PDB file of C-alpha atoms in Angstrom:
ATOM      1  CA  MET A 151      43.343  89.557  70.043  1.00  0.00           C
ATOM      2  CA  THR A 152      40.619  91.418  68.132  1.00  0.00           C
ATOM      3  CA  VAL A 153      41.465  94.786  67.762  1.00  0.00           C
ATOM      4  CA  ASP A 154      39.971  98.168  66.665  1.00  0.00           C
ATOM      5  CA  VAL A 155      42.805 100.555  66.698  1.00  0.00           C
ATOM      6  CA  HIS A 156      40.619 103.719  65.890  1.00  0.00           C
ATOM      7  CA  GLN A 157      37.774 104.939  68.070  1.00  0.00           C
ATOM      8  CA  HIS A 158      36.744 108.262  69.825  1.00  0.00           C
ATOM      9  CA  LEU A 159      35.035 108.228  73.217  1.00  0.00           C
ATOM     10  CA  TRP A 160      34.647 111.993  74.810  1.00  0.00           C
ATOM     11  CA  THR A 161      35.019 111.591  78.519  1.00  0.00           C
ATOM     12  CA  PRO A 162      33.493 113.734  81.092  1.00  0.00           C
ATOM     13  CA  ALA A 163      36.896 115.623  81.569  1.00  0.00           C
ATOM     14  CA  LEU A 164      37.198 116.247  77.936  1.00  0.00           C
ATOM     15  CA  ILE A 165      33.849 117.356  77.723  1.00  0.00           C
ATOM     16  CA  ASP A 166      33.971 119.942  80.489  1.00  0.00           C
ATOM     17  CA  ALA A 167      37.132 121.284  79.005  1.00  0.00           C
ATOM     18  CA  LEU A 168      35.777 121.902  76.037  1.00  0.00           C
ATOM     19  CA  ARG A 169      32.299 123.555  77.604  1.00  0.00           C
ATOM     20  CA  ARG A 170      34.759 125.792  79.268  1.00  0.00           C
ATOM     21  CA  ARG A 171      36.312 127.273  76.120  1.00  0.00           C
ATOM     22  CA  THR A 172      35.018 130.402  74.615  1.00  0.00           C
ATOM     23  CA  ALA A 173      36.615 130.141  71.059  1.00  0.00           C
ATOM     24  CA  PRO A 174      37.042 126.942  68.492  1.00  0.00           C
ATOM     25  CA  PRO A 175      37.474 124.489  69.627  1.00  0.00           C
ATOM     26  CA  ARG A 176      34.490 124.536  71.815  1.00  0.00           C
ATOM     27  CA  LEU A 177      31.410 122.808  73.131  1.00  0.00           C
ATOM     28  CA  ASP A 178      28.216 124.900  73.424  1.00  0.00           C
ATOM     29  CA  GLY A 179      25.934 122.063  75.622  1.00  0.00           C
ATOM     30  CA  TRP A 180      26.293 119.638  72.781  1.00  0.00           C
ATOM     31  CA  THR A 181      27.007 121.908  69.547  1.00  0.00           C
ATOM     32  CA  LEU A 182      30.835 121.619  68.561  1.00  0.00           C
ATOM     33  CA  HIS A 183      31.861 124.530  66.954  1.00  0.00           C
ATOM     34  CA  LEU A 184      35.614 124.589  64.842  1.00  0.00           C
ATOM     35  CA  TYR A 185      37.176 126.576  62.737  1.00  0.00           C
ATOM     36  CA  GLY A 186      37.066 125.298  59.124  1.00  0.00           C
ATOM     37  CA  GLU A 187      33.837 123.187  59.720  1.00  0.00           C
ATOM     38  CA  PRO A 188      29.917 123.952  60.178  1.00  0.00           C
ATOM     39  CA  ALA A 189      28.961 123.878  63.581  1.00  0.00           C
ATOM     40  CA  TYR A 190      27.974 120.120  64.742  1.00  0.00           C
ATOM     41  CA  GLU A 191      25.446 118.745  66.935  1.00  0.00           C
ATOM     42  CA  VAL A 192      26.717 116.061  69.152  1.00  0.00           C
ATOM     43  CA  ASP A 193      24.674 113.097  69.875  1.00  0.00           C
ATOM     44  CA  PRO A 194      25.158 112.388  73.608  1.00  0.00           C
ATOM     45  CA  GLY A 195      24.816 108.960  73.200  1.00  0.00           C
ATOM     46  CA  ASP A 196      27.716 108.464  70.552  1.00  0.00           C
ATOM     47  CA  HIS A 197      29.865 109.143  73.451  1.00  0.00           C
ATOM     48  CA  ASP A 198      28.359 106.929  76.236  1.00  0.00           C
ATOM     49  CA  LEU A 199      30.390 104.586  77.898  1.00  0.00           C
ATOM     50  CA  THR A 200      27.693 101.915  78.618  1.00  0.00           C
ATOM     51  CA  GLY A 201      26.624 102.092  74.994  1.00  0.00           C
ATOM     52  CA  ARG A 202      30.231 101.688  73.782  1.00  0.00           C
ATOM     53  CA  LEU A 203      31.061  98.844  75.744  1.00  0.00           C
ATOM     54  CA  ALA A 204      27.921  97.249  74.378  1.00  0.00           C
ATOM     55  CA  LEU A 205      29.452  97.930  70.657  1.00  0.00           C
ATOM     56  CA  ASN A 206      32.652  96.858  71.577  1.00  0.00           C
ATOM     57  CA  GLU A 207      31.556  93.439  72.781  1.00  0.00           C
ATOM     58  CA  GLY A 208      33.289  91.295  70.325  1.00  0.00           C
ATOM     59  CA  LEU A 209      36.796  92.743  70.621  1.00  0.00           C
ATOM     60  CA  ASP A 210      39.783  92.353  72.698  1.00  0.00           C
ATOM     61  CA  LEU A 211      41.100  95.947  72.498  1.00  0.00           C
ATOM     62  CA  ALA A 212      39.967  99.436  71.596  1.00  0.00           C
ATOM     63  CA  LEU A 213      41.900 101.976  71.153  1.00  0.00           C
ATOM     64  CA  VAL A 214      40.522 105.538  71.539  1.00  0.00           C
ATOM     65  CA  SER A 215      42.345 108.727  71.099  1.00  0.00           C
ATOM     66  CA  LEU A 216      42.253 112.768  71.280  1.00  0.00           C
ATOM     67  CA  SER A 217      39.591 113.997  68.441  1.00  0.00           C
ATOM     68  CA  SER A 218      42.433 115.674  66.412  1.00  0.00           C
ATOM     69  CA  PRO A 219      40.461 117.493  63.925  1.00  0.00           C
ATOM     70  CA  LEU A 220      39.079 119.601  67.239  1.00  0.00           C
ATOM     71  CA  GLY A 221      42.858 121.233  66.834  1.00  0.00           C
ATOM     72  CA  ILE A 222      43.562 120.896  70.432  1.00  0.00           C
ATOM     73  CA  GLU A 223      46.821 119.567  69.691  1.00  0.00           C
ATOM     74  CA  SER A 224      47.787 122.872  68.262  1.00  0.00           C
ATOM     75  CA  LEU A 225      46.315 125.452  70.659  1.00  0.00           C
ATOM     76  CA  PRO A 226      48.690 127.368  72.903  1.00  0.00           C
ATOM     77  CA  PRO A 227      50.432 125.485  75.616  1.00  0.00           C
ATOM     78  CA  GLU A 228      48.825 127.065  78.371  1.00  0.00           C
ATOM     79  CA  ASP A 229      45.344 125.979  76.728  1.00  0.00           C
ATOM     80  CA  ALA A 230      46.322 122.553  75.142  1.00  0.00           C
ATOM     81  CA  TRP A 231      48.230 120.791  78.117  1.00  0.00           C
ATOM     82  CA  PRO A 232      45.132 121.049  80.658  1.00  0.00           C
ATOM     83  CA  ILE A 233      43.100 119.137  78.021  1.00  0.00           C
ATOM     84  CA  ILE A 234      45.375 116.844  77.124  1.00  0.00           C
ATOM     85  CA  ASP A 235      46.192 116.149  80.602  1.00  0.00           C
ATOM     86  CA  ALA A 236      42.368 115.454  81.201  1.00  0.00           C
ATOM     87  CA  TYR A 237      42.037 113.401  78.403  1.00  0.00           C
ATOM     88  CA  HIS A 238      44.937 111.010  79.330  1.00  0.00           C
ATOM     89  CA  GLU A 239      43.555 110.695  83.081  1.00  0.00           C
ATOM     90  CA  ASP A 240      40.231 109.633  81.766  1.00  0.00           C
ATOM     91  CA  ALA A 241      41.393 107.577  78.723  1.00  0.00           C
ATOM     92  CA  LEU A 242      43.842 105.640  80.988  1.00  0.00           C
ATOM     93  CA  ALA A 243      40.998 105.023  83.647  1.00  0.00           C
ATOM     94  CA  LEU A 244      38.446 103.297  81.129  1.00  0.00           C
ATOM     95  CA  PRO A 245      37.508  99.941  81.516  1.00  0.00           C
ATOM     96  CA  ALA A 246      38.609  96.913  79.085  1.00  0.00           C
ATOM     97  CA  PRO A 247      38.514  96.739  76.381  1.00  0.00           C
ATOM     98  CA  PHE A 248      39.861 100.019  76.110  1.00  0.00           C
ATOM     99  CA  GLY A 249      43.190 101.176  75.423  1.00  0.00           C
ATOM    100  CA  ALA A 250      44.343 104.726  74.203  1.00  0.00           C
ATOM    101  CA  TRP A 251      46.564 106.658  72.236  1.00  0.00           C
ATOM    102  CA  ALA A 252      48.641 109.497  73.833  1.00  0.00           C
ATOM    103  CA  ALA A 253      48.111 113.133  72.613  1.00  0.00           C
ATOM    104  CA  THR A 254      50.357 116.105  72.664  1.00  0.00           C
ATOM    105  CA  CYS A 255      50.926 119.682  72.401  1.00  0.00           C
ATOM    106  CA  LEU A 256      52.489 120.751  69.089  1.00  0.00           C
ATOM    107  CA  VAL A 257      53.496 124.155  70.008  1.00  0.00           C
ATOM    108  CA  ASP A 258      55.396 123.077  73.092  1.00  0.00           C
ATOM    109  CA  ILE A 259      57.430 119.765  71.475  1.00  0.00           C
ATOM    110  CA  ASP A 260      58.218 118.026  75.196  1.00  0.00           C
ATOM    111  CA  PRO A 261      59.911 114.892  74.667  1.00  0.00           C
ATOM    112  CA  ALA A 262      60.169 114.044  78.283  1.00  0.00           C
ATOM    113  CA  ARG A 263      56.440 114.875  78.721  1.00  0.00           C
ATOM    114  CA  LEU A 264      55.625 112.420  76.252  1.00  0.00           C
ATOM    115  CA  ALA A 265      57.875 109.478  77.522  1.00  0.00           C
ATOM    116  CA  LYS A 266      56.364 109.968  80.693  1.00  0.00           C
ATOM    117  CA  ALA A 267      52.904 109.907  79.524  1.00  0.00           C
ATOM    118  CA  LEU A 268      53.841 106.836  77.486  1.00  0.00           C
ATOM    119  CA  ASP A 269      54.993 104.959  80.453  1.00  0.00           C
ATOM    120  CA  GLN A 270      51.849 104.982  82.010  1.00  0.00           C
ATOM    121  CA  GLY A 271      50.402 102.436  79.443  1.00  0.00           C
ATOM    122  CA  PHE A 272      49.415 104.384  76.327  1.00  0.00           C
ATOM    123  CA  ALA A 273      49.964 102.343  73.391  1.00  0.00           C
ATOM    124  CA  GLY A 274      51.608 104.795  71.394  1.00  0.00           C
ATOM    125  CA  LEU A 275      51.101 108.445  70.165  1.00  0.00           C
ATOM    126  CA  GLN A 276      48.619 110.248  67.796  1.00  0.00           C
ATOM    127  CA  LEU A 277      49.490 113.067  65.722  1.00  0.00           C
ATOM    128  CA  PRO A 278      47.247 114.921  63.427  1.00  0.00           C
ATOM    129  CA  ALA A 279      48.477 114.449  59.803  1.00  0.00           C
ATOM    130  CA  THR A 280      48.519 118.377  59.384  1.00  0.00           C
ATOM    131  CA  ALA A 281      51.674 118.103  61.620  1.00  0.00           C
ATOM    132  CA  VAL A 282      53.594 115.404  59.686  1.00  0.00           C
ATOM    133  CA  ARG A 283      52.827 116.629  55.882  1.00  0.00           C
ATOM    134  CA  THR A 284      56.210 117.818  54.718  1.00  0.00           C
ATOM    135  CA  GLY A 285      59.903 117.253  55.331  1.00  0.00           C
ATOM    136  CA  GLU A 286      59.856 120.227  57.822  1.00  0.00           C
ATOM    137  CA  ASP A 287      57.016 119.338  60.094  1.00  0.00           C
ATOM    138  CA  LEU A 288      58.748 115.958  60.593  1.00  0.00           C
ATOM    139  CA  ALA A 289      62.151 117.389  61.237  1.00  0.00           C
ATOM    140  CA  ARG A 290      60.000 119.131  63.897  1.00  0.00           C
ATOM    141  CA  VAL A 291      58.298 116.097  65.659  1.00  0.00           C
ATOM    142  CA  ALA A 292      61.414 113.903  65.257  1.00  0.00           C
ATOM    143  CA  PRO A 293      62.076 114.633  68.901  1.00  0.00           C
ATOM    144  CA  LEU A 294      58.783 112.852  69.824  1.00  0.00           C
ATOM    145  CA  LEU A 295      59.387 109.989  67.293  1.00  0.00           C
ATOM    146  CA  ASP A 296      62.654 109.246  68.646  1.00  0.00           C
ATOM    147  CA  VAL A 297      60.572 108.498  72.175  1.00  0.00           C
ATOM    148  CA  LEU A 298      58.570 106.197  70.467  1.00  0.00           C
ATOM    149  CA  ALA A 299      61.634 104.350  68.705  1.00  0.00           C
ATOM    150  CA  GLU A 300      63.245 104.068  72.037  1.00  0.00           C
ATOM    151  CA  ARG A 301      60.031 102.453  73.589  1.00  0.00           C
ATOM    152  CA  ASP A 302      59.367 100.303  70.412  1.00  0.00           C
ATOM    153  CA  LEU A 303      55.749 101.827  70.100  1.00  0.00           C
ATOM    154  CA  PRO A 304      54.106 103.141  66.983  1.00  0.00           C
ATOM    155  CA  LEU A 305      52.887 106.495  65.865  1.00  0.00           C
ATOM    156  CA  PHE A 306      49.167 106.722  64.804  1.00  0.00           C
ATOM    157  CA  VAL A 307      48.471 109.603  62.218  1.00  0.00           C
ATOM    158  CA  HIS A 308      45.106 111.064  62.318  1.00  0.00           C
ATOM    159  CA  PRO A 309      43.380 113.725  60.243  1.00  0.00           C
ATOM    160  CA  GLY A 310      43.835 117.314  61.759  1.00  0.00           C
ATOM    161  CA  PRO A 311      41.633 120.127  61.411  1.00  0.00           C
ATOM    162  CA  ALA A 312      39.966 121.146  58.220  1.00  0.00           C
ATOM    163  CA  ALA A 313      41.466 124.582  57.282  1.00  0.00           C
ATOM    164  CA  GLU A 314      39.016 125.340  54.653  1.00  0.00           C
ATOM    165  CA  PRO A 315      35.926 126.995  55.473  1.00  0.00           C
ATOM    166  CA  GLY A 316      32.612 126.395  53.675  1.00  0.00           C
ATOM    167  CA  GLY A 317      30.994 123.788  51.509  1.00  0.00           C
ATOM    168  CA  PRO A 318      28.571 120.764  52.618  1.00  0.00           C
ATOM    169  CA  GLY A 319      28.744 119.112  55.427  1.00  0.00           C
ATOM    170  CA  TRP A 320      30.346 116.240  54.443  1.00  0.00           C
ATOM    171  CA  TRP A 321      33.131 118.346  52.848  1.00  0.00           C
ATOM    172  CA  PRO A 322      35.793 118.110  55.444  1.00  0.00           C
ATOM    173  CA  ALA A 323      35.878 114.382  55.849  1.00  0.00           C
ATOM    174  CA  VAL A 324      36.037 113.788  52.180  1.00  0.00           C
ATOM    175  CA  VAL A 325      38.359 116.502  50.672  1.00  0.00           C
ATOM    176  CA  PRO A 326      40.695 118.209  53.705  1.00  0.00           C
ATOM    177  CA  TYR A 327      40.949 115.041  55.677  1.00  0.00           C
ATOM    178  CA  VAL A 328      42.190 112.913  52.802  1.00  0.00           C
ATOM    179  CA  GLN A 329      44.328 115.452  51.037  1.00  0.00           C
ATOM    180  CA  GLN A 330      46.092 115.325  54.636  1.00  0.00           C
ATOM    181  CA  MET A 331      46.330 111.550  54.627  1.00  0.00           C
ATOM    182  CA  HIS A 332      47.626 111.624  51.233  1.00  0.00           C
ATOM    183  CA  ALA A 333      50.484 114.342  52.134  1.00  0.00           C
ATOM    184  CA  SER A 334      51.405 112.660  55.370  1.00  0.00           C
ATOM    185  CA  TRP A 335      52.121 109.119  53.763  1.00  0.00           C
ATOM    186  CA  TYR A 336      54.190 110.216  51.065  1.00  0.00           C
ATOM    187  CA  ALA A 337      56.004 112.586  53.310  1.00  0.00           C
ATOM    188  CA  PHE A 338      56.882 109.999  55.910  1.00  0.00           C
ATOM    189  CA  SER A 339      57.835 107.944  53.200  1.00  0.00           C
ATOM    190  CA  THR A 340      60.111 110.330  51.936  1.00  0.00           C
ATOM    191  CA  PHE A 341      61.635 112.386  54.608  1.00  0.00           C
ATOM    192  CA  GLY A 342      60.360 110.447  57.994  1.00  0.00           C
ATOM    193  CA  ARG A 343      61.201 106.433  57.301  1.00  0.00           C
ATOM    194  CA  PRO A 344      65.356 107.596  56.541  1.00  0.00           C
ATOM    195  CA  ARG A 345      65.083 109.313  59.801  1.00  0.00           C
ATOM    196  CA  HIS A 346      63.150 106.267  61.594  1.00  0.00           C
ATOM    197  CA  PRO A 347      63.972 103.384  60.340  1.00  0.00           C
ATOM    198  CA  GLY A 348      62.532 101.092  62.696  1.00  0.00           C
ATOM    199  CA  LEU A 349      59.312 102.997  63.547  1.00  0.00           C
ATOM    200  CA  ARG A 350      55.826 101.476  63.013  1.00  0.00           C
ATOM    201  CA  VAL A 351      53.424 104.158  61.513  1.00  0.00           C
ATOM    202  CA  CYS A 352      49.732 103.600  61.317  1.00  0.00           C
ATOM    203  CA  PHE A 353      47.691 105.937  58.765  1.00  0.00           C
ATOM    204  CA  ALA A 354      44.317 106.588  59.408  1.00  0.00           C
ATOM    205  CA  LEU A 355      41.359 106.017  56.682  1.00  0.00           C
ATOM    206  CA  LEU A 356      43.800 103.753  54.280  1.00  0.00           C
ATOM    207  CA  ALA A 357      46.273 107.070  54.081  1.00  0.00           C
ATOM    208  CA  GLY A 358      43.672 108.823  51.943  1.00  0.00           C
ATOM    209  CA  LEU A 359      44.374 105.959  49.152  1.00  0.00           C
ATOM    210  CA  ALA A 360      47.670 107.531  48.672  1.00  0.00           C
ATOM    211  CA  PRO A 361      49.352 103.889  47.801  1.00  0.00           C
ATOM    212  CA  LEU A 362      47.047 103.599  44.982  1.00  0.00           C
ATOM    213  CA  HIS A 363      49.029 106.648  43.134  1.00  0.00           C
ATOM    214  CA  SER A 364      52.076 104.651  42.799  1.00  0.00           C
ATOM    215  CA  GLU A 365      51.501 104.792  39.102  1.00  0.00           C
ATOM    216  CA  ARG A 366      51.780 108.160  38.995  1.00  0.00           C
ATOM    217  CA  LEU A 367      54.709 108.279  41.049  1.00  0.00           C
ATOM    218  CA  ILE A 368      56.587 105.844  38.807  1.00  0.00           C
ATOM    219  CA  ASN A 369      55.649 108.351  35.811  1.00  0.00           C
ATOM    220  CA  ARG A 370      57.089 111.359  37.660  1.00  0.00           C
ATOM    221  CA  SER A 371      60.626 109.270  38.535  1.00  0.00           C
ATOM    222  CA  GLY A 372      59.738 108.165  41.965  1.00  0.00           C
ATOM    223  CA  GLU A 373      60.226 104.868  43.213  1.00  0.00           C
ATOM    224  CA  GLY A 374      58.785 101.841  41.780  1.00  0.00           C
ATOM    225  CA  ARG A 375      56.010  99.451  42.822  1.00  0.00           C
ATOM    226  CA  GLY A 376      56.657  96.446  44.864  1.00  0.00           C
ATOM    227  CA  LEU A 377      58.653  98.230  47.269  1.00  0.00           C
ATOM    228  CA  VAL A 378      56.213  97.661  50.525  1.00  0.00           C
ATOM    229  CA  ASP A 379      57.600  99.163  53.683  1.00  0.00           C
ATOM    230  CA  PRO A 380      56.300  96.546  56.230  1.00  0.00           C
ATOM    231  CA  ASP A 381      55.945  99.200  59.207  1.00  0.00           C
ATOM    232  CA  MET A 382      53.375 101.655  57.416  1.00  0.00           C
ATOM    233  CA  PHE A 383      50.524 100.285  58.212  1.00  0.00           C
ATOM    234  CA  LEU A 384      47.098 101.213  57.175  1.00  0.00           C
ATOM    235  CA  GLU A 385      43.370 101.443  58.967  1.00  0.00           C
ATOM    236  CA  THR A 386      40.319 100.983  57.339  1.00  0.00           C
ATOM    237  CA  SER A 387      37.752 103.670  59.085  1.00  0.00           C
ATOM    238  CA  SER A 388      35.367 105.275  56.724  1.00  0.00           C
ATOM    239  CA  TYR A 389      35.986 102.760  53.644  1.00  0.00           C
ATOM    240  CA  GLY A 390      34.683  99.426  52.472  1.00  0.00           C
ATOM    241  CA  PRO A 391      35.604  96.419  50.583  1.00  0.00           C
ATOM    242  CA  ARG A 392      36.324  97.975  47.085  1.00  0.00           C
ATOM    243  CA  ALA A 393      38.678 100.461  48.569  1.00  0.00           C
ATOM    244  CA  ILE A 394      40.439  97.697  50.971  1.00  0.00           C
ATOM    245  CA  ASP A 395      40.716  95.193  48.275  1.00  0.00           C
ATOM    246  CA  ALA A 396      42.472  97.884  46.190  1.00  0.00           C
ATOM    247  CA  ILE A 397      44.828  98.685  48.802  1.00  0.00           C
ATOM    248  CA  VAL A 398      45.615  94.824  49.005  1.00  0.00           C
ATOM    249  CA  ARG A 399      45.998  94.629  45.621  1.00  0.00           C
ATOM    250  CA  GLU A 400      48.760  97.386  45.538  1.00  0.00           C
ATOM    251  CA  LEU A 401      50.443  96.362  49.286  1.00  0.00           C
ATOM    252  CA  GLY A 402      49.276  93.045  50.267  1.00  0.00           C
ATOM    253  CA  ILE A 403      47.091  92.135  53.133  1.00  0.00           C
ATOM    254  CA  ASP A 404      50.157  92.072  56.053  1.00  0.00           C
ATOM    255  CA  VAL A 405      49.854  96.132  56.347  1.00  0.00           C
ATOM    256  CA  VAL A 406      46.043  96.648  56.758  1.00  0.00           C
ATOM    257  CA  VAL A 407      44.787  96.772  60.559  1.00  0.00           C
ATOM    258  CA  ASN A 408      41.191  97.112  61.544  1.00  0.00           C
ATOM    259  CA  GLY A 409      39.723 100.487  62.426  1.00  0.00           C
ATOM    260  CA  SER A 410      36.132 102.007  63.159  1.00  0.00           C
ATOM    261  CA  ASP A 411      36.492 105.523  63.705  1.00  0.00           C
ATOM    262  CA  GLU A 412      33.619 104.845  66.413  1.00  0.00           C
ATOM    263  CA  PRO A 413      31.027 106.492  66.736  1.00  0.00           C
ATOM    264  CA  TYR A 414      31.037 108.196  63.351  1.00  0.00           C
ATOM    265  CA  ALA A 415      31.483 105.079  61.451  1.00  0.00           C
ATOM    266  CA  ARG A 416      31.528 101.466  61.764  1.00  0.00           C
ATOM    267  CA  ALA A 417      34.465  98.950  60.880  1.00  0.00           C
ATOM    268  CA  PRO A 418      34.144  97.749  57.265  1.00  0.00           C
ATOM    269  CA  ASP A 419      34.419  94.081  56.926  1.00  0.00           C
ATOM    270  CA  PRO A 420      36.977  93.719  54.180  1.00  0.00           C
ATOM    271  CA  ALA A 421      34.903  90.655  52.456  1.00  0.00           C
ATOM    272  CA  LEU A 422      38.092  89.112  51.682  1.00  0.00           C
ATOM    273  CA  GLY A 423      37.375  85.583  53.510  1.00  0.00           C
ATOM    274  CA  ASP A 424      38.250  84.590  56.940  1.00  0.00           C
ATOM    275  CA  ALA A 425      41.882  84.552  56.780  1.00  0.00           C
ATOM    276  CA  ALA A 426      42.182  87.716  55.689  1.00  0.00           C
ATOM    277  CA  ARG A 427      39.791  89.282  58.167  1.00  0.00           C
ATOM    278  CA  HIS A 428      41.988  87.612  60.883  1.00  0.00           C
ATOM    279  CA  ALA A 429      44.866  89.115  59.581  1.00  0.00           C
ATOM    280  CA  VAL A 430      43.266  92.681  59.392  1.00  0.00           C
ATOM    281  CA  ALA A 431      41.627  92.334  63.154  1.00  0.00           C
ATOM    282  CA  VAL A 432      44.157  90.230  64.755  1.00  0.00           C
ATOM    283  CA  THR A 433      47.365  89.782  63.605  1.00  0.00           C
ATOM    284  CA  ASN A 434      48.375  92.683  61.781  1.00  0.00           C
ATOM    285  CA  PRO A 435      47.232  95.357  64.494  1.00  0.00           C
ATOM    286  CA  SER A 436      49.163  92.844  67.369  1.00  0.00           C
ATOM    287  CA  ARG A 437      52.333  93.548  65.113  1.00  0.00           C
ATOM    288  CA  LEU A 438      51.777  97.224  64.860  1.00  0.00           C
ATOM    289  CA  LEU A 439      51.322  97.300  68.564  1.00  0.00           C
ATOM    290  CA  ASN A 440      53.876  94.725  69.384  1.00  0.00           C
ATOM    291  CA  ARG A 441      51.751  92.249  70.919  1.00  0.00           C
ATOM    292  CA  LYS A 442      51.379  88.710  70.838  1.00  0.00           C
ATOM    293  CA  GLU A 443      48.605  87.302  68.851  1.00  0.00           C
ATOM    294  CA  SER A 444      46.051  85.833  71.516  1.00  0.00           C
ATOM    295  CA  ARG A 445      44.974  82.577  70.147  1.00  0.00           C
ATOM    296  CA  LYS A 446      41.341  82.225  71.299  1.00  0.00           C
TER     297      LYS A 446
END
């Protein structure tokens, strides 16, 4: 079963909800306005279902998620829940090969509501990295992670809103997003794993390359190299063979999974041979998602 764990597809209900808003996050036609980022002209074709189905022709499963940099999860409950509910309804109605990550409101932690959503068929829960960057953050969302653990479903950590305004257009993706992922990787390893020993977690964009700082961690009296957590996965979006090779050298191939961040990027080829390509796109995502590997 060839899998892409990281795509975004704005469905009609989500687009309508963003256009009805008068403050960020909002859409003015196809112009996206966010706090901390320049206005962005969305290409309608990027979220065209027919076009995306053609791009996904070689996939058995493509998991879409709410775009966490929009900041919807951090809106007041009366604003967040209607948008999240609309996203959930449309995401569950998408045709094969689509599946979806659930979303939740972070101002109104509601484990029962999450449980009900997961039981409708979501692959797991996505949280913005901004919600899991510290021990205090992880303690706050622990009831949500308990729901995942009870159902043996994974957590997907995705960059959240970029708080720093200004800079060129590429700045949020290259600086704040990477910093968020770096912090969330170390926060979960340090504070989250003792509380949730069996939870499988996948970090977008190779966790901002956080594992490559293990030598610095050792020099600051942290845990040594070679201690690989087999349930902390990294997906490959926005990187390429050099970064993937470096992560594999540090952690091994078994925790690397295929992710594209469509429509903003394409899934990279690990360029490590057929066995590695199969591990990243088939075997490892199947273990992350607790699904049997398909033998086609």
